[in-house]
Short mmCIF file of C-alpha atoms in Angstrom, two decimals:
data_model
loop_
_atom_site.label_atom_id
_atom_site.label_comp_id
_atom_site.label_asym_id
_atom_site.label_seq_id
_atom_site.Cartn_x
_atom_site.Cartn_y
_atom_site.Cartn_z
CA UNK A 1 14.04 -3.20 -29.17
CA UNK A 2 15.88 -0.08 -30.09
CA UNK A 3 16.46 2.81 -27.62
CA UNK A 4 14.02 5.01 -29.50
CA UNK A 5 11.40 2.30 -29.53
CA UNK A 6 11.92 1.65 -25.86
CA UNK A 7 11.56 5.41 -25.02
CA UNK A 8 8.31 5.58 -27.19
CA UNK A 9 6.84 2.62 -25.33
CA UNK A 10 7.77 4.26 -21.94
CA UNK A 11 6.13 7.59 -23.07
CA UNK A 12 3.00 5.71 -24.24
CA UNK A 13 2.70 3.90 -20.86
CA UNK A 14 3.07 7.17 -18.90
CA UNK A 15 0.45 8.77 -21.15
CA UNK A 16 -2.02 5.88 -20.45
CA UNK A 17 -1.46 6.26 -16.65
CA UNK A 18 -1.93 10.01 -16.86
CA UNK A 19 -5.21 9.38 -18.64
CA UNK A 20 -6.19 6.97 -15.84
CA UNK A 21 -5.40 9.67 -13.41
CA UNK A 22 -7.65 12.23 -15.27
CA UNK A 23 -10.46 9.73 -15.32
CA UNK A 24 -10.12 9.18 -11.52
CA UNK A 25 -9.91 12.75 -10.81
CA UNK A 26 -13.25 13.45 -12.69
CA UNK A 27 -14.83 10.54 -10.72
CA UNK A 28 -13.53 11.93 -7.36
CA UNK A 29 -14.58 15.52 -8.17
CA UNK A 30 -18.15 14.29 -8.62
CA UNK A 31 -17.91 12.37 -5.36
CA UNK A 32 -16.65 15.42 -3.44
CA UNK A 33 -19.55 17.48 -4.93
CA UNK A 34 -22.04 14.88 -3.80
CA UNK A 35 -20.54 14.75 -0.32
CA UNK A 36 -20.26 18.61 -0.23
CA UNK A 37 -16.60 18.37 0.52
CA UNK A 38 -13.83 20.69 -0.62
CA UNK A 39 -10.47 19.59 -1.78
CA UNK A 40 -7.90 19.73 -4.53
CA UNK A 41 -6.94 16.76 -6.66
CA UNK A 42 -3.32 16.16 -7.55
CA UNK A 43 -2.34 13.55 -10.26
CA UNK A 44 1.00 11.95 -10.63
CA UNK A 45 2.66 8.79 -11.96
CA UNK A 46 4.94 6.84 -9.65
CA UNK A 47 6.43 3.35 -9.85
CA UNK A 48 4.37 2.42 -12.91
CA UNK A 49 0.97 3.39 -11.56
CA UNK A 50 -1.22 6.44 -11.48
CA UNK A 51 -1.28 8.23 -8.10
CA UNK A 52 -4.19 10.46 -7.27
CA UNK A 53 -4.30 12.51 -4.05
CA UNK A 54 -7.16 14.57 -2.53
CA UNK A 55 -5.76 17.38 -0.39
CA UNK A 56 -7.44 20.03 1.58
CA UNK A 57 -7.29 23.69 0.61
CA UNK A 58 -7.05 24.45 4.41
CA UNK A 59 -4.42 22.52 6.34
CA UNK A 60 -6.59 22.90 9.47
CA UNK A 61 -9.70 21.51 7.64
CA UNK A 62 -10.42 17.85 8.73
CA UNK A 63 -13.56 17.08 6.81
CA UNK A 64 -11.65 14.99 4.31
CA UNK A 65 -10.70 12.64 7.07
CA UNK A 66 -14.27 11.21 6.89
CA UNK A 67 -13.20 9.71 3.54
CA UNK A 68 -10.32 7.95 5.15
CA UNK A 69 -12.22 6.16 8.01
CA UNK A 70 -10.85 4.08 10.83
CA UNK A 71 -7.58 2.39 9.79
CA UNK A 72 -8.09 3.70 6.22
CA UNK A 73 -10.99 1.36 5.60
CA UNK A 74 -13.10 3.93 3.68
CA UNK A 75 -10.06 5.07 1.77
CA UNK A 76 -9.48 1.43 0.60
CA UNK A 77 -13.06 1.19 -0.51
CA UNK A 78 -12.88 4.49 -2.35
CA UNK A 79 -9.73 3.37 -4.11
CA UNK A 80 -11.43 0.22 -5.32
CA UNK A 81 -14.37 2.15 -6.52
CA UNK A 82 -12.14 4.59 -8.31
CA UNK A 83 -10.24 1.77 -9.97
CA UNK A 84 -13.47 0.28 -11.17
CA UNK A 85 -14.63 3.63 -12.59
CA UNK A 86 -11.19 3.97 -14.43
CA UNK A 87 -11.50 0.48 -15.82
CA UNK A 88 -15.04 1.04 -16.98
CA UNK A 89 -14.00 4.31 -18.81
CA UNK A 90 -10.69 3.00 -20.30
CA UNK A 91 -11.19 -0.72 -20.62
CA UNK A 92 -7.91 -1.28 -18.81
CA UNK A 93 -7.34 -2.64 -15.35
CA UNK A 94 -6.00 -0.03 -13.07
CA UNK A 95 -3.46 -0.18 -10.21
CA UNK A 96 -4.22 3.39 -9.32
CA UNK A 97 -3.19 4.45 -5.85
CA UNK A 98 -5.47 6.90 -3.97
CA UNK A 99 -4.41 9.04 -1.03
CA UNK A 100 -6.48 11.43 1.01
CA UNK A 101 -5.18 14.14 3.33
CA UNK A 102 -1.66 12.53 3.25
CA UNK A 103 -2.97 9.50 5.17
CA UNK A 104 -0.91 6.95 3.10
CA UNK A 105 2.25 9.03 3.33
CA UNK A 106 2.00 9.30 7.15
CA UNK A 107 1.04 5.77 7.42
CA UNK A 108 4.22 4.78 5.38
CA UNK A 109 6.36 6.47 7.90
CA UNK A 110 4.56 4.76 10.82
CA UNK A 111 5.01 1.42 9.22
CA UNK A 112 8.73 2.00 8.48
CA UNK A 113 9.08 2.66 12.21
CA UNK A 114 7.16 -0.48 13.12
CA UNK A 115 9.10 -2.64 10.69
CA UNK A 116 12.47 -1.18 12.02
CA UNK A 117 11.57 -2.09 15.64
CA UNK A 118 10.43 -5.61 14.56
CA UNK A 119 13.62 -6.10 12.53
CA UNK A 120 15.76 -5.21 15.55
CA UNK A 121 13.88 -7.70 17.72
CA UNK A 122 14.16 -10.44 15.14
CA UNK A 123 17.90 -9.85 14.76
CA UNK A 124 18.51 -9.61 18.55
CA UNK A 125 16.49 -12.74 19.50
CA UNK A 126 16.69 -14.91 16.27
CA UNK A 127 12.89 -15.54 16.34
CA UNK A 128 10.15 -15.07 13.94
CA UNK A 129 7.71 -12.25 14.65
CA UNK A 130 4.21 -11.80 13.43
CA UNK A 131 2.76 -8.29 13.15
CA UNK A 132 -0.76 -7.16 13.51
CA UNK A 133 -3.10 -7.55 10.50
CA UNK A 134 -2.63 -5.09 7.70
CA UNK A 135 -4.10 -4.25 4.30
CA UNK A 136 -2.16 -4.93 1.05
CA UNK A 137 -0.65 -1.47 0.83
CA UNK A 138 0.60 -1.61 4.48
CA UNK A 139 2.00 -5.06 4.00
CA UNK A 140 3.92 -3.95 0.92
CA UNK A 141 5.46 -1.20 2.86
CA UNK A 142 6.62 -3.55 5.66
CA UNK A 143 7.97 -6.15 3.07
CA UNK A 144 10.05 -3.43 1.40
CA UNK A 145 11.46 -2.16 4.77
CA UNK A 146 12.25 -5.67 5.87
CA UNK A 147 14.06 -6.57 2.63
CA UNK A 148 16.13 -3.39 2.94
CA UNK A 149 17.24 -4.57 6.36
CA UNK A 150 18.33 -8.00 4.89
CA UNK A 151 15.72 -10.13 6.59
CA UNK A 152 12.91 -12.29 5.20
CA UNK A 153 9.13 -11.55 5.39
CA UNK A 154 6.01 -13.16 3.99
CA UNK A 155 2.30 -12.54 4.25
CA UNK A 156 0.19 -15.14 6.05
CA UNK A 157 -3.58 -15.59 6.82
CA UNK A 158 -6.58 -14.52 4.94
CA UNK A 159 -8.20 -11.18 4.33
CA UNK A 160 -9.11 -9.06 6.11
CA UNK A 161 -6.80 -10.37 8.80
CA UNK A 162 -3.82 -11.12 6.61
CA UNK A 163 -0.55 -10.14 8.40
CA UNK A 164 3.24 -10.11 7.89
CA UNK A 165 5.65 -12.56 9.39
CA UNK A 166 9.31 -11.41 9.77
CA UNK A 167 12.13 -13.96 10.24
CA UNK A 168 15.77 -14.23 10.24
CA UNK A 169 17.29 -14.65 6.69
CA UNK A 170 18.37 -18.21 7.68
CA UNK A 171 15.12 -19.29 9.09
CA UNK A 172 13.34 -22.15 7.49
CA UNK A 173 9.78 -21.28 6.37
CA UNK A 174 7.22 -22.64 8.74
CA UNK A 175 3.77 -21.96 10.05
CA UNK A 176 4.00 -18.54 11.91
CA UNK A 177 2.79 -17.66 15.26
CA UNK A 178 -0.50 -15.62 15.65
CA UNK A 179 -0.02 -11.94 15.22
CA UNK A 180 1.88 -10.19 18.09
CA UNK A 181 3.09 -13.55 19.41
CA UNK A 182 6.72 -14.73 19.35
CA UNK A 183 7.57 -18.14 17.96
CA UNK A 184 10.43 -20.37 19.11
CA UNK A 185 13.94 -19.62 17.78
CA UNK A 186 14.18 -20.92 14.14
CA UNK A 187 16.42 -23.78 13.30
CA UNK A 188 19.30 -22.91 10.90
CA UNK A 189 18.49 -23.88 7.34
CA UNK A 190 19.23 -22.91 3.79
CA UNK A 191 18.54 -19.25 3.10
CA UNK A 192 14.94 -18.76 2.04
CA UNK A 193 13.66 -16.76 -0.95
CA UNK A 194 12.40 -13.31 -0.45
CA UNK A 195 8.70 -12.90 0.29
CA UNK A 196 6.15 -12.66 -2.42
CA UNK A 197 4.94 -9.17 -3.21
CA UNK A 198 1.87 -8.22 -1.32
CA UNK A 199 -1.46 -8.48 -3.21
CA UNK A 200 -2.67 -5.36 -4.84
#
C-alpha cells in the first residue's frame, strides 16, 4: 500500500467515525429533550473510535449526573443504546465511547491511582492481588496502567462481577484469589504473556 493510499484509507476511517459521532449526537439530543435536560454534545475521534461527551452548560449544574448513575451503570447502558442506534443508522458496528459530565475522565484518574497502589503492593510482597469488580472500560484502564508498570494483569470472573488480577511479571498464571483478597506468593516461572485486552 502506497503512502497516499494509506493516507486516504486513514482519512476515510476518520470520516466514518465522525459520521458515527454525528448519528450518536442526534440520538442523544433527542434523549436530552425527552428527559428535559440541558447539555452540550462534543464529538471527537480518539484511538480509532468515536468519542461523544455530554457536558453541562453550567459547571454547577448536576442534573446530568442522573444519566451516569451509581458506579456509571446508567452511563454504560446509555452507551450501549447509543451504539445500537449508530449501528442501526449506519449498518456498521460501533465502538463509540460515551462520557457524561466528565465521569469517565475522572474515573480514569481514580483507577490509575488504584492501579498504582496495587502495583506497589504486588512489587513489595511478590503476591497476586485481585481488585474489586469493574466494567470493561475500567478494567482496560487498569490493564494499561499495570502494563506501563511492567507487571502482568488479566481479567477473571464473569460479568457483572468480572475483575482484574495483578501479579508479578514472573508469576505463573493460576486461579486468582477472590477480589480484595491476597493469594500466596507466586512460585517463579517463565514470564507470562501480557493480559488479553478487556472486553468492549
